C-alpha positions as YAML, in Angstrom:
chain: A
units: angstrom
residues:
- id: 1
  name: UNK
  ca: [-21.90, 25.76, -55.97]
- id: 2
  name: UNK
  ca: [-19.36, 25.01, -53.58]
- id: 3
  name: UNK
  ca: [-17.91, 28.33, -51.82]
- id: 4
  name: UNK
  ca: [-14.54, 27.62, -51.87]
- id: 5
  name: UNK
  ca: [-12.94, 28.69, -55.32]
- id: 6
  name: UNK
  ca: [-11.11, 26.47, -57.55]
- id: 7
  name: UNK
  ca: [-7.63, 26.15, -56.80]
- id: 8
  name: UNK
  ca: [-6.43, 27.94, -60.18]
- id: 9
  name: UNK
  ca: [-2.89, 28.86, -61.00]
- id: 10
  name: UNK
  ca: [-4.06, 32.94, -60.48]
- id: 11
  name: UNK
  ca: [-5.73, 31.78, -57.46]
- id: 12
  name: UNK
  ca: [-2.41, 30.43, -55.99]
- id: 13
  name: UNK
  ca: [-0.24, 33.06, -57.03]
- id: 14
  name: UNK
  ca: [-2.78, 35.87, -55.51]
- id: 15
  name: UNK
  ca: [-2.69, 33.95, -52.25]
- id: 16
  name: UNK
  ca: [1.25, 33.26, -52.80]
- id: 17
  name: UNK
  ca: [1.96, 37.00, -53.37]
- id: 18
  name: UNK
  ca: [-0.03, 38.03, -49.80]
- id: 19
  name: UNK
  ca: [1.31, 35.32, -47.54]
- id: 20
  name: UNK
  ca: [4.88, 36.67, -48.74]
- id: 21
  name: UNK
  ca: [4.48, 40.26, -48.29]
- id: 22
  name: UNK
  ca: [3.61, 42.44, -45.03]
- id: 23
  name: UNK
  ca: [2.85, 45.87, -46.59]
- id: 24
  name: UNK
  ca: [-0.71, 44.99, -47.16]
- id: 25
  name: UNK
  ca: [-1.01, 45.58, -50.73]
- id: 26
  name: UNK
  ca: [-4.30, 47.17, -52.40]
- id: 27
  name: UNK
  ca: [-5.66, 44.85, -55.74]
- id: 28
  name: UNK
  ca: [-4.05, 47.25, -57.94]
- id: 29
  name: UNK
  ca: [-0.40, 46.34, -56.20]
- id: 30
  name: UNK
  ca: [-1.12, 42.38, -55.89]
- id: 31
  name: UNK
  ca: [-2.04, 42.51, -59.70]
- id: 32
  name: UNK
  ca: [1.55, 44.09, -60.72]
- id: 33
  name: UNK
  ca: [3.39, 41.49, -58.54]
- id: 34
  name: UNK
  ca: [1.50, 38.76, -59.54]
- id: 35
  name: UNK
  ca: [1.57, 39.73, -63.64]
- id: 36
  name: UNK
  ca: [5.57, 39.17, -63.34]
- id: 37
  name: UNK
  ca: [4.75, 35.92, -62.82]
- id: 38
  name: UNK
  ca: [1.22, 35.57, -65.45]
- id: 39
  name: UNK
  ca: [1.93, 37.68, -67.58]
- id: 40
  name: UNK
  ca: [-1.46, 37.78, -69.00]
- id: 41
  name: UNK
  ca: [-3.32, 37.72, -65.70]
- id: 42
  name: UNK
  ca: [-6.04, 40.70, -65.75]
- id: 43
  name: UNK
  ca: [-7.03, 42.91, -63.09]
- id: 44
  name: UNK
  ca: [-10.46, 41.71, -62.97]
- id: 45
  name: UNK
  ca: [-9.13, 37.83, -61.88]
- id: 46
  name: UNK
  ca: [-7.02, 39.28, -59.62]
- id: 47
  name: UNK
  ca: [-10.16, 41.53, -58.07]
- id: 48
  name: UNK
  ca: [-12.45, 38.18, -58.20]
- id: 49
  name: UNK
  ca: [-9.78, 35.73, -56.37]
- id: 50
  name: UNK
  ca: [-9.32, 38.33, -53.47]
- id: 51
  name: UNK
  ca: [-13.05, 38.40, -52.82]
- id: 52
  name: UNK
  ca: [-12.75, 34.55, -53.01]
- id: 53
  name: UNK
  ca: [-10.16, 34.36, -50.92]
- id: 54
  name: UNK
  ca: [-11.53, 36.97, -48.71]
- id: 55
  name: UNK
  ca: [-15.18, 35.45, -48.24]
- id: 56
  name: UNK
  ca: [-13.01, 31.95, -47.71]
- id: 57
  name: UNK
  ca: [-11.27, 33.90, -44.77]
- id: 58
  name: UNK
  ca: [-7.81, 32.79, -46.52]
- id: 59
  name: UNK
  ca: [-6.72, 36.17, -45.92]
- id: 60
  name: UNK
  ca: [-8.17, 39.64, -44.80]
- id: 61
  name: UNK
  ca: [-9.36, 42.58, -46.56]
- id: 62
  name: UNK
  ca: [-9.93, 46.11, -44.86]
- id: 63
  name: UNK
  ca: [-10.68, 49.75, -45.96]
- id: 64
  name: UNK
  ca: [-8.18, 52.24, -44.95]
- id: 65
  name: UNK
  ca: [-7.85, 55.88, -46.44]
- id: 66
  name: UNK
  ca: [-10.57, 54.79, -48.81]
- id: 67
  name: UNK
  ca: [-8.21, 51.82, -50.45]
- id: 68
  name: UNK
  ca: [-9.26, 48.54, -49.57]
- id: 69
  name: UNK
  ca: [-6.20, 46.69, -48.40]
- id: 70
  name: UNK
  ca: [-5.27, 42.95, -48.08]
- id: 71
  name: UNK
  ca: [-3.31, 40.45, -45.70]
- id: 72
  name: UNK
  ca: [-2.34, 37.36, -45.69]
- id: 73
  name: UNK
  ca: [-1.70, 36.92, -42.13]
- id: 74
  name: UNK
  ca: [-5.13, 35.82, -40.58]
- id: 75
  name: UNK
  ca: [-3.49, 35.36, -36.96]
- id: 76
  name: UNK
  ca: [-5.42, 37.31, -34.45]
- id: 77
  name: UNK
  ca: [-3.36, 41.04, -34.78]
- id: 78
  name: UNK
  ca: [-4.03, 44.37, -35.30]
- id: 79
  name: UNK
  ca: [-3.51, 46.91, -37.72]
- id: 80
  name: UNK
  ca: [-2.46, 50.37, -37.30]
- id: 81
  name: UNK
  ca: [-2.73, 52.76, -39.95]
- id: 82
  name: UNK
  ca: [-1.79, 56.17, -39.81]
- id: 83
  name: UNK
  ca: [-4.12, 59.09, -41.22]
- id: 84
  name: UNK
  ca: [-1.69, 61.01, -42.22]
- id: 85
  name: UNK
  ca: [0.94, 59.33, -44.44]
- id: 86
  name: UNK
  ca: [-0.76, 55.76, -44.93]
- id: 87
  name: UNK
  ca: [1.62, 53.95, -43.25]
- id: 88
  name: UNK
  ca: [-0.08, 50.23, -42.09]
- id: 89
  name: UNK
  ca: [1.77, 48.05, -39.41]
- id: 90
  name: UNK
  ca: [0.59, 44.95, -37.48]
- id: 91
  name: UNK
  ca: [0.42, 44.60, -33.82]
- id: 92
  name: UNK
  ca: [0.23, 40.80, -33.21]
- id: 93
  name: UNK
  ca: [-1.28, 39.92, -30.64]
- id: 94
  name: UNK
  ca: [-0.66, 37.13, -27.85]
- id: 95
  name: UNK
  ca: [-4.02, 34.85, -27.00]
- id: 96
  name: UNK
  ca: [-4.36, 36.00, -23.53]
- id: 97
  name: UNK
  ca: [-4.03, 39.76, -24.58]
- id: 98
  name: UNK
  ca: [-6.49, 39.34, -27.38]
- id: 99
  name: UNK
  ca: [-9.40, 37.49, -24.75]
- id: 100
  name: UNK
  ca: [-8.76, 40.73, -22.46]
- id: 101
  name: UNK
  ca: [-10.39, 42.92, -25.32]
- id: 102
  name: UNK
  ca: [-13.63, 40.96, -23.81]
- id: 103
  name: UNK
  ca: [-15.20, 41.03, -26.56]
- id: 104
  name: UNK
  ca: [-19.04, 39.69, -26.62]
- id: 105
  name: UNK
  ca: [-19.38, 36.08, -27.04]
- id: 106
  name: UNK
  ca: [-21.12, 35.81, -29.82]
- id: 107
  name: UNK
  ca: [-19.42, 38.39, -31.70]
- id: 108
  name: UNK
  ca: [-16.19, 36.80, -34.02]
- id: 109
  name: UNK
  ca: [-13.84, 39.07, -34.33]
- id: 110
  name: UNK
  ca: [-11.92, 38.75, -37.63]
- id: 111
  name: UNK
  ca: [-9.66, 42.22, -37.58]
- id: 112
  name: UNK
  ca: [-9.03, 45.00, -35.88]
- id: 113
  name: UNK
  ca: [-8.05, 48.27, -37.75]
- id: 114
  name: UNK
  ca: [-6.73, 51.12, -35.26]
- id: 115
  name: UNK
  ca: [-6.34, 54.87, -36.84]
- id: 116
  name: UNK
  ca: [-3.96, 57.56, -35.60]
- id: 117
  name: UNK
  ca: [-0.78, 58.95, -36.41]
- id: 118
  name: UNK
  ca: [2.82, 56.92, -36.83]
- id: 119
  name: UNK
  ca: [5.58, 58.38, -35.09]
- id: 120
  name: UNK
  ca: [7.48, 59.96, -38.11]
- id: 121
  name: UNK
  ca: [3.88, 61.84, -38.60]
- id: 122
  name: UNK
  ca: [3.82, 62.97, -34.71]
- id: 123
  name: UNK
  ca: [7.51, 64.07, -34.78]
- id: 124
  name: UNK
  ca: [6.60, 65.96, -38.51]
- id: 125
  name: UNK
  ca: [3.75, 67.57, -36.30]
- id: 126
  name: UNK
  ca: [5.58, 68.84, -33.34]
- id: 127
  name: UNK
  ca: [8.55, 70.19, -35.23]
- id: 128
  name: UNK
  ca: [6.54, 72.19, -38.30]
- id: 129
  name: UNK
  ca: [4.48, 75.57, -37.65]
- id: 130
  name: UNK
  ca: [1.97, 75.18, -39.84]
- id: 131
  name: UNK
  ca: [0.71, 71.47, -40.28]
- id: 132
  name: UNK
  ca: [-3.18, 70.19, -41.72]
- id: 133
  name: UNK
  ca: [-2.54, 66.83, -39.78]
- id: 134
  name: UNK
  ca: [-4.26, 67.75, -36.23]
- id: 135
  name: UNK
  ca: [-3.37, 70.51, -33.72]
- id: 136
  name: UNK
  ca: [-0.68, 69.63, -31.56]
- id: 137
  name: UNK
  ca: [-2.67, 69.09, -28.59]
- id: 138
  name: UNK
  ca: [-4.52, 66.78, -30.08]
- id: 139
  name: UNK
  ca: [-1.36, 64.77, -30.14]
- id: 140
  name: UNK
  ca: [-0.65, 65.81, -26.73]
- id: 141
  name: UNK
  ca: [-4.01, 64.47, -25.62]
- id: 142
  name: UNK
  ca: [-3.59, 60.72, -27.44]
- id: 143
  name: UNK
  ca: [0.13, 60.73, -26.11]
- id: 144
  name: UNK
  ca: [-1.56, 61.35, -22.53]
- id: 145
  name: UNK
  ca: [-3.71, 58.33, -23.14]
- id: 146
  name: UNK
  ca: [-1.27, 56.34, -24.60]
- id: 147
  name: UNK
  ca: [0.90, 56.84, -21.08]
- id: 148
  name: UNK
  ca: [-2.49, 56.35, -18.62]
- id: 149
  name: UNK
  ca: [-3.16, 53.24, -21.24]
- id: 150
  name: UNK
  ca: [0.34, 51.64, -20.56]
- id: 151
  name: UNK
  ca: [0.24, 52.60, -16.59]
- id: 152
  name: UNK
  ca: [-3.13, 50.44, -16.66]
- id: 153
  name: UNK
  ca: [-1.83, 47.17, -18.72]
- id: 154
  name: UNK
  ca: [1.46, 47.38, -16.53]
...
């Protein structure tokens, strides 16, 4: 049996709904986009045509927070997700700054997920007393790195 899945109406609406859409949507948010559309699609076909479309590297599926998430955008990038309020962004990437990451030759690379804390989540930090996020010189500390990290790359 071939790997590729059949190209069903759910199939192409799954894949329609992540190409459109940057917020990288868990199953459970590409199934109530998509059912405007079929109504009678089920979560289940939904679940089976993002592992299809997954294993056919159509699109990208990562764990973050304990959700798996999903994009559409398979151009080398990376994702930052913050720990603290869930946020997920993409950091694309040019070619030449993605074959600095040297990574070993006979390793493919097919996403790169980067934790920490957004902005809005720092700045929440630094201005409340009492916060179960980190300490604040734990932020202090990645900020420092964040600076030496620029000075390096500039």
């Amino acid at each position: 049996r071939s790997s590729k899945l059949r190209n069903t109406l759910q199939r192409a609406a799954v894949l329609n709904d992540l190409k459109h859409r940057s917020d990288h949507p868990t199953a459970e948010m590409v199934y109530k986009t998509v059912k405007n559309d079929i109504p009678n699609i089920s979560l289940a076909t939904v679940y089976r045509n993002l592992r299809g479309l997954t294993r056919d590297e159509e699109i990208i599926s990562f764990t973050q927070n304990g959700k798996e998430h999903f994009d559409g955008n398979t151009l080398p990038h990376v994702h930052l997700c913050c720990k603290s309020c869930g946020r997920i962004e993409d950091l694309m990437l040019t070619k030449e700054s993605f074959e600095k990451m040297d990574f070993p030759e006979d390793f493919l690379v097919r996403n790169i997920v980067v934790e920490g804390l957004c902005k809005d989540c720092r700045q929440k930090l630094r201005t409340s007393e009492a916060s179960d996020i980190a300490d604040v010189s734990d932020i202090e500390e990645i900020e420092a790195g964040e600076t030496e990290k620029r000075a390096v790359n500039e």
